CSV table of C-alpha atoms and ligand atoms in Angstrom, one decimal:
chain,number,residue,atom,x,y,z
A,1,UNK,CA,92.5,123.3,96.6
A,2,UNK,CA,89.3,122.6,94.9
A,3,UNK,CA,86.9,119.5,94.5
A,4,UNK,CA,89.0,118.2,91.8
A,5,UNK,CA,92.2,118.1,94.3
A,6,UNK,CA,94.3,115.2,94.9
A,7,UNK,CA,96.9,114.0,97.5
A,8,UNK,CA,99.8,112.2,96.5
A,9,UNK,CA,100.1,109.3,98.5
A,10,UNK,CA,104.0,108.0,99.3
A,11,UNK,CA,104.0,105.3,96.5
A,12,UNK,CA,103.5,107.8,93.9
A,13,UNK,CA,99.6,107.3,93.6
A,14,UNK,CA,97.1,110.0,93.4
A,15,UNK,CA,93.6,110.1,95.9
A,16,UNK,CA,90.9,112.5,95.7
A,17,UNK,CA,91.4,114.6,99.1
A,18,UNK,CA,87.6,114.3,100.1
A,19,UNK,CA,85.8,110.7,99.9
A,20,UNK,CA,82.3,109.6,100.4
A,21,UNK,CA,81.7,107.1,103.6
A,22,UNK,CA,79.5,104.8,103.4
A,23,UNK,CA,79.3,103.1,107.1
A,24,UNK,CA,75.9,101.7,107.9
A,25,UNK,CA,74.4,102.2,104.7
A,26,UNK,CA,72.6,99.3,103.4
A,27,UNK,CA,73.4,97.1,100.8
A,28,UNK,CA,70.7,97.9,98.1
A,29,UNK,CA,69.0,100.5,95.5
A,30,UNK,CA,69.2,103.4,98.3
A,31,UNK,CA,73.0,103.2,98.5
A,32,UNK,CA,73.8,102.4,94.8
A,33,UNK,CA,71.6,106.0,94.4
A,34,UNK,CA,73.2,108.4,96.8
A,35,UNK,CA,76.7,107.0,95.7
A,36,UNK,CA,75.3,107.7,92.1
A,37,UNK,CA,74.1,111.0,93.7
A,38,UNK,CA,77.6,111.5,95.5
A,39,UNK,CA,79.4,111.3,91.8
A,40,UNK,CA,77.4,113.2,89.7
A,41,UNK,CA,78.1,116.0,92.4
A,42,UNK,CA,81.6,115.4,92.1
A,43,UNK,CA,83.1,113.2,94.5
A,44,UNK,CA,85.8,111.0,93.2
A,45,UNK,CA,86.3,108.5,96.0
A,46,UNK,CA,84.0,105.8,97.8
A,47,UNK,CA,85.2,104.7,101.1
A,48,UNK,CA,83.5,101.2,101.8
A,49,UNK,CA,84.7,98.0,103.7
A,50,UNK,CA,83.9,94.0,103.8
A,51,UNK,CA,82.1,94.6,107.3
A,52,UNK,CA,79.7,97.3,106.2
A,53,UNK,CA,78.0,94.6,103.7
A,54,UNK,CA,77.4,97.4,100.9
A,55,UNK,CA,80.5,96.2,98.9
A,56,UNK,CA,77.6,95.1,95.7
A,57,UNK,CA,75.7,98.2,95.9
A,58,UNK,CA,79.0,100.7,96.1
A,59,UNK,CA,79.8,98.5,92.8
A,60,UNK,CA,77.1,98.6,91.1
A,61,UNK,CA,77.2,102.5,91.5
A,62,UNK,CA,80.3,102.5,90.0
A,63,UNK,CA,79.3,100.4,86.8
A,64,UNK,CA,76.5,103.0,86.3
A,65,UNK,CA,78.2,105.7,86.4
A,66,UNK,CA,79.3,107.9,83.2
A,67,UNK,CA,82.5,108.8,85.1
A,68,UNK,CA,85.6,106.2,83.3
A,69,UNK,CA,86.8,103.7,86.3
A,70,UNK,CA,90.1,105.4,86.2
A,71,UNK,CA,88.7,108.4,87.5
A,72,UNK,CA,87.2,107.3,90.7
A,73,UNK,CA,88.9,106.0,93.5
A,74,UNK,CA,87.6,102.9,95.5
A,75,UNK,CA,89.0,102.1,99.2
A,76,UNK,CA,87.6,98.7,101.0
A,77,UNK,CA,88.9,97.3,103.7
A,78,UNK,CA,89.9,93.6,104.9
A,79,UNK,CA,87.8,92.4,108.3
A,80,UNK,CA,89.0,91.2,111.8
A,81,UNK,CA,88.5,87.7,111.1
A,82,UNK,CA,90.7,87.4,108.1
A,83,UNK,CA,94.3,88.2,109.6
A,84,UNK,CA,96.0,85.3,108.1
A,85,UNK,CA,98.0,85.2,104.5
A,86,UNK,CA,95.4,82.6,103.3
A,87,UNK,CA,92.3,84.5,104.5
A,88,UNK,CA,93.4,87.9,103.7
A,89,UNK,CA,94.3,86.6,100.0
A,90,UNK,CA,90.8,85.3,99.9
A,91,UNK,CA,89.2,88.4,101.6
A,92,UNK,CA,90.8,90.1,98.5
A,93,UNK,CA,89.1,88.6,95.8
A,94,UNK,CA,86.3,88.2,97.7
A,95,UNK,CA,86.2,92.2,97.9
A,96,UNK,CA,87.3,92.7,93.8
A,97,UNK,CA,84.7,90.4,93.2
A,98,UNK,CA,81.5,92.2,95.3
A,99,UNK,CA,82.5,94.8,94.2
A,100,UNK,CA,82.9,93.8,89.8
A,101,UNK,CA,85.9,95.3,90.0
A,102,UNK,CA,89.7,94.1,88.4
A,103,UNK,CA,91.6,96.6,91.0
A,104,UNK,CA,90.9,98.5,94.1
A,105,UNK,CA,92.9,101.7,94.5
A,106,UNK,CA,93.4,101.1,98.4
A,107,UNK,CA,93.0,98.7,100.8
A,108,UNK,CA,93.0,99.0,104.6
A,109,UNK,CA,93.8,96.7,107.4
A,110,UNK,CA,90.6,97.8,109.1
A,111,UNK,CA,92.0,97.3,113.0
A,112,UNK,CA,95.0,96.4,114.4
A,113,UNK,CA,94.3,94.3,117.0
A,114,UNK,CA,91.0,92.2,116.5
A,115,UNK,CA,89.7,90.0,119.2
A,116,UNK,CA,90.6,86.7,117.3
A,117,UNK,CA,94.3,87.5,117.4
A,118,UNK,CA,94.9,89.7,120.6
A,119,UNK,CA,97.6,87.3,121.5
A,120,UNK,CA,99.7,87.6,118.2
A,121,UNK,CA,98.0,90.2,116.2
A,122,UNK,CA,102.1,91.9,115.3
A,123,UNK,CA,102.2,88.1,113.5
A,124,UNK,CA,98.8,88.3,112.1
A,125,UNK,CA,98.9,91.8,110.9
A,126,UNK,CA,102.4,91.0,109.2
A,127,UNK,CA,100.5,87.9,107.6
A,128,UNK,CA,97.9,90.0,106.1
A,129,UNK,CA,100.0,92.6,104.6
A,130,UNK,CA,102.1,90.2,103.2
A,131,UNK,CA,98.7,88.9,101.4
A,132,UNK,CA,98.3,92.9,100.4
A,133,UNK,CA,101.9,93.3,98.8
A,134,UNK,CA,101.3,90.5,96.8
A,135,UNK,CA,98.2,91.7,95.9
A,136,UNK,CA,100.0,95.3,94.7
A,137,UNK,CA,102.5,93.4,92.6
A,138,UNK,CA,99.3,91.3,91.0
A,139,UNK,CA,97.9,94.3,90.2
A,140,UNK,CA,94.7,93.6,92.1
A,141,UNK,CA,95.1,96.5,94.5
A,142,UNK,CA,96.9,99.9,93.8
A,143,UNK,CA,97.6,101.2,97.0
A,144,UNK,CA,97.6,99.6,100.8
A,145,UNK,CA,97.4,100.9,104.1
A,146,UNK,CA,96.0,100.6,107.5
A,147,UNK,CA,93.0,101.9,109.6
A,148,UNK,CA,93.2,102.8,113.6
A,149,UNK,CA,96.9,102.0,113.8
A,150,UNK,CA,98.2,103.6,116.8
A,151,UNK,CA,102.3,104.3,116.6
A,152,UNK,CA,103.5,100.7,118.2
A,153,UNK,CA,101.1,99.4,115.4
A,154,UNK,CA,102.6,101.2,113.0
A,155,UNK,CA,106.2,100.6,114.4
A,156,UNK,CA,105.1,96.8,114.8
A,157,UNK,CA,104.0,96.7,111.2
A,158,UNK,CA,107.3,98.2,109.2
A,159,UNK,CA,109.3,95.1,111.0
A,160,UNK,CA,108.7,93.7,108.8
A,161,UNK,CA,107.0,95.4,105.7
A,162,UNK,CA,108.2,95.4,102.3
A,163,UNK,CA,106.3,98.4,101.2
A,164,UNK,CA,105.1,101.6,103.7
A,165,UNK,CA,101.1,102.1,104.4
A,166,UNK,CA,99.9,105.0,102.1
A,167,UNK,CA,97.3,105.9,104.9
A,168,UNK,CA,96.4,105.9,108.3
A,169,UNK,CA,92.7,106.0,108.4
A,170,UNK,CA,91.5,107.2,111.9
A,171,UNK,CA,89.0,108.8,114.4
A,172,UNK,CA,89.3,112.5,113.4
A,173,UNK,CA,87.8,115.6,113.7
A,174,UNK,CA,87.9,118.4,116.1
A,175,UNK,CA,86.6,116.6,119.4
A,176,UNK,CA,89.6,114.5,119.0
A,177,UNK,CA,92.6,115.4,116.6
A,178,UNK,CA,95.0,112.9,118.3
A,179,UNK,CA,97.7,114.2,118.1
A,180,UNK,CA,100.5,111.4,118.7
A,181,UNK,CA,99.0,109.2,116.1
A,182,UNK,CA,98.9,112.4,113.3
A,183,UNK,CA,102.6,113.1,114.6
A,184,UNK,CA,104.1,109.7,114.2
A,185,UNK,CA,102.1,108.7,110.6
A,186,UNK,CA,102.7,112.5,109.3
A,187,UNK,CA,106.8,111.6,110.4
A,188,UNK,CA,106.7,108.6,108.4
A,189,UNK,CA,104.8,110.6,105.2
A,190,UNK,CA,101.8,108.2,106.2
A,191,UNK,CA,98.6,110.3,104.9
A,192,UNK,CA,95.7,110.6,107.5
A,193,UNK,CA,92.3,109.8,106.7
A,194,UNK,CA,89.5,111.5,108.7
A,195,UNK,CA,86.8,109.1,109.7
A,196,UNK,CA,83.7,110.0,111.7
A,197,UNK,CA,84.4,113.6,110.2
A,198,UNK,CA,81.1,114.7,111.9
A,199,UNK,CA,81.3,112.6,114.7
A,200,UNK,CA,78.9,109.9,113.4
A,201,UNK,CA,76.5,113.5,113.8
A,202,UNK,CA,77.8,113.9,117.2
A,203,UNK,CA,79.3,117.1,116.1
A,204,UNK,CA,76.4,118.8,115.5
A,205,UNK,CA,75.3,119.3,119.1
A,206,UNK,CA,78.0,121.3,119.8
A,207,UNK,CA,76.8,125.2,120.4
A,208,UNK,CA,79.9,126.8,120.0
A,209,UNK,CA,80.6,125.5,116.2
A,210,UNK,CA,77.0,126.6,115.2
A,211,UNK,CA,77.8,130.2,116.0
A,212,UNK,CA,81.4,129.7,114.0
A,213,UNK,CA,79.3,128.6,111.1
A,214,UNK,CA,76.7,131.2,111.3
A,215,UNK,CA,80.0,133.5,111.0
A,216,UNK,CA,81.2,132.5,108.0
A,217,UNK,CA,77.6,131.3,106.5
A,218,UNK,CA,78.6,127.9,106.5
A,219,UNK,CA,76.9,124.8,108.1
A,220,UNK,CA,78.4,122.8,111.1
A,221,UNK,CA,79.4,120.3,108.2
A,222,UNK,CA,80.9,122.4,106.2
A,223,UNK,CA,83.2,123.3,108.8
A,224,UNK,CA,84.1,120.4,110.4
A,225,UNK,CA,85.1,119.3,107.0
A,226,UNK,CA,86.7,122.5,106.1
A,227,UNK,CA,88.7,121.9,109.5
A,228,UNK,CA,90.0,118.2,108.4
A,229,UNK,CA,91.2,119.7,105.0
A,230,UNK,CA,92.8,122.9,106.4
A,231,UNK,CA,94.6,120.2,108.8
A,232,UNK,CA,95.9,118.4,106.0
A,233,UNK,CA,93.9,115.8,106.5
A,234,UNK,CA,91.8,113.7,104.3
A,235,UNK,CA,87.5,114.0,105.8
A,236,UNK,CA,85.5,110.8,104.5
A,237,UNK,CA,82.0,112.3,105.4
A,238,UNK,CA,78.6,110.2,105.3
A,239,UNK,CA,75.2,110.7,104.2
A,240,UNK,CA,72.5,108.7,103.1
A,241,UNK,CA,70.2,112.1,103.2
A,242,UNK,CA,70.5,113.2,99.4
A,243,UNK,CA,70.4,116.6,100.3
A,244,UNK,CA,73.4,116.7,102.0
A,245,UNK,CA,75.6,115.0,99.9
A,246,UNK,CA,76.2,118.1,97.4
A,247,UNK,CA,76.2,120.0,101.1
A,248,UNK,CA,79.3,118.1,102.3
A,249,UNK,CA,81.7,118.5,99.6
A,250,UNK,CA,80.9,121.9,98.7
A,251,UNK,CA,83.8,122.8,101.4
A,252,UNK,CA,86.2,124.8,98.8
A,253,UNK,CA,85.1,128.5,98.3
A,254,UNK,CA,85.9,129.4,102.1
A,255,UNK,CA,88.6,129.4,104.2
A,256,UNK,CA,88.7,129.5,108.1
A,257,UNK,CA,91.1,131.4,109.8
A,258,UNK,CA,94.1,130.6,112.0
A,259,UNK,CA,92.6,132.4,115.2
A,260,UNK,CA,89.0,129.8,114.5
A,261,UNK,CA,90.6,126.8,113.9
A,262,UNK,CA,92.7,127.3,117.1
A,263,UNK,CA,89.3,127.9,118.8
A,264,UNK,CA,87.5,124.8,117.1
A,265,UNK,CA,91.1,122.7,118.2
A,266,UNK,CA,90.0,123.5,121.5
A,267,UNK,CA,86.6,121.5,121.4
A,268,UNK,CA,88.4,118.9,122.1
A,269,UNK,CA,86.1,115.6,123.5
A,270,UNK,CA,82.8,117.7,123.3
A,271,UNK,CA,81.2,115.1,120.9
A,272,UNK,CA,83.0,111.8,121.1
A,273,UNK,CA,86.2,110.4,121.6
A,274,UNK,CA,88.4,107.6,119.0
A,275,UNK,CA,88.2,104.3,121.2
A,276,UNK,CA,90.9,102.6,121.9
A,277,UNK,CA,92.1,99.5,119.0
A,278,UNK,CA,93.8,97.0,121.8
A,279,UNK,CA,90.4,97.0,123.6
A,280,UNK,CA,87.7,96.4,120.7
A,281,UNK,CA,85.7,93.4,121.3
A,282,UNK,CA,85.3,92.4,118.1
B,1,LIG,N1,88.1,102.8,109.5
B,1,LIG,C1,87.2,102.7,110.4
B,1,LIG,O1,87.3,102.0,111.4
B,1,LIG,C2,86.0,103.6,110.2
B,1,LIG,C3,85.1,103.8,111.3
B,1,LIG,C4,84.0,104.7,111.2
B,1,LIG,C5,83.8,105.3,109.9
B,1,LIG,N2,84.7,105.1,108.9
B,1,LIG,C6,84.5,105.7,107.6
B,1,LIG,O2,84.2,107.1,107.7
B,1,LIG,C7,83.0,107.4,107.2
B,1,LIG,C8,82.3,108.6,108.0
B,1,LIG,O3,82.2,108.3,109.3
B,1,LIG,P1,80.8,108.0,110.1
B,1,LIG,O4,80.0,107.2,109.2
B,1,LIG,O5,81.1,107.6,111.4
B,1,LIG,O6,80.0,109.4,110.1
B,1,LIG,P2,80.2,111.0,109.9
B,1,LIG,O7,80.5,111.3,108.4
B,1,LIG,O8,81.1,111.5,110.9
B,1,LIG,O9,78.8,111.5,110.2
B,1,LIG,C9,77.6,110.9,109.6
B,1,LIG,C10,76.4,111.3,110.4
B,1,LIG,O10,76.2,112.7,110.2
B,1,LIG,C11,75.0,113.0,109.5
B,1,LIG,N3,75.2,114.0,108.5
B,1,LIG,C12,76.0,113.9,107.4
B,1,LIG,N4,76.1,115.1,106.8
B,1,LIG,C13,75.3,115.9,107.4
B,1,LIG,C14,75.0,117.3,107.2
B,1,LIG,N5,75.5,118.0,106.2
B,1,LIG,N6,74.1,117.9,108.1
B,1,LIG,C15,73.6,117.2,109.2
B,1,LIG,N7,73.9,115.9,109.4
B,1,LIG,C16,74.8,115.3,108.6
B,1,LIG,C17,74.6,111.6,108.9
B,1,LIG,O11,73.2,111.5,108.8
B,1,LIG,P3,72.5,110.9,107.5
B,1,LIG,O12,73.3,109.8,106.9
B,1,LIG,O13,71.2,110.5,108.0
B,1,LIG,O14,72.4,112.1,106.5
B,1,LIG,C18,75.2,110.6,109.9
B,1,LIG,O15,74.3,110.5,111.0
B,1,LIG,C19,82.2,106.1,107.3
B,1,LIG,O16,81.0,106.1,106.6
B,1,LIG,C20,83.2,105.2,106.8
B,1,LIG,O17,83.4,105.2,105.4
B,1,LIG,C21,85.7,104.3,109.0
């Protein structure tokens, strides 16, 4: 596996296996520059969404960089006001348009169960991914999938789905792996997405993976990262520091081995926990 690696989702697409998050980074210059930054280093794939408000500056990277369209890979997401056919349809082109693009290679129901729709959100989720097939067959998105679906989600969603989420994008790294979500979207060859690979930085205050990264002369990035891909997983790190962002994909040349990732399995809720998607507030 190198840089260059991809994953081949179950519709037949391709994705880069390590993307560049971009959650709470503002929507101007400084953003458009690290993503420019995060391609010319060599990532491939841009992980944005409606809420985060960068949509125009992640595009705007994307149109200045040398790299052709068809070799990156941009995921956005569809907010938890828009979980009706007609709004999600809307939130589409909204997105393509933000983002002066014609496709986007995946799009994510961000959460299952939003606030406006706790009472009916198996209807309104089924609305809004009817709004995303369409979208596949109109060739404005490539690929769709969802984002902190727990198994009943999941099981609530292929009722009545035409086509199968590509991805599961969730809460993952090694203060919790949860495990019945990766079980149940790995059974139904449903691809998981690492979010908050580092914790949101919470990661980085625990002692014990400091000493397993002075071992193998690797940062506490690195090897939270390294972690996610030796899982199988797919890490979607963030930085707007632009010395890091060359620092968090350079996660190939080393392996770590079966005894350490047993220990680092075992850090379990040492820097932060998923929370749970049938009690957001928003
Ligand atoms: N689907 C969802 O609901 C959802 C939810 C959360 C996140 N996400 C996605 O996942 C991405 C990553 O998650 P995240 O934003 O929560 O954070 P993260 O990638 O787990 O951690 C980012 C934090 O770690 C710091 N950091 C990054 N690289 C570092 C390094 N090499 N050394 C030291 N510190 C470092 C960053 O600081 P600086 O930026 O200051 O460098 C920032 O504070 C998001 O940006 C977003 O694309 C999705």
């Amino acid at each position: 596996m190198n840089k260059n690696s991809r994953y081949t989702l179950n519709d037949g697409h391709q994705i880069p296996v390590i993307g560049f998050g971009t959650w709470q980074m503002p929507n101007d210059e400084s953003t458009t520059k690290i993503i420019e930054e995060a391609i010319h280093v060599g990532y491939r794939h841009i992980d944005t969404a409606a809420i985060y408000g960068n949509e125009e500056a992640v595009g705007q990277a994307i149109k200045n960089s040398p790299v052709k369209r068809e070799d990156l890979f941009i995921t956005t997401k569809l907010w938890n006001t828009e979980h009706t056919y007609a709004k999600a349809k809307q939130a589409i082109d909204t997105s393509l348009e933000k983002l002066q693009l014609d496709t986007i290679d995946l799009y994510l129901i961000h959460w299952p169960n939003p606030i406006d729709y706790r009472e009916n959100w198996q209807e309104a989720n089924a609305q809004a991914w009817k709004a995303m097939e369409e979208a596949v067959q109109a060739g404005k998105i490539k690929s769709i999938g969802v984002s902190n679906f727990m198994p009943h989600h999941l099981t609530a969603l292929l009722e009545t789905a035409q086509q199968k989420p590509v991805v599961n994008q969730i809460y993952l790294n090694p203060s919790d792996a949860q495990p019945e979500v990766v079980k149940y979207s790995q059974s139904l060859d449903i691809l998981l997405e690492a979010y908050s690979p580092l914790g949101t930085g919470e990661i980085f205050k625990i002692n014990e993976l400091q000493s397993l990264a002075e071992k193998y002369n690797k940062s506490v990035a690195q090897m939270a990262l390294r972690w996610s891909l030796q899982k199988g997983f797919l890490p979607l790190p963030k930085t707007h520091t632009l010395s890091r962002v060359a620092e968090n994909i350079d996660v190939f040349d080393f392996e770590i081995s079966m005894e350490d990732m047993k220990q680092m399995d075992r850090l379990k809720d040492q820097a932060g926990q998923a929370i749970n998607p049938d009690e957001t507030t928003f």
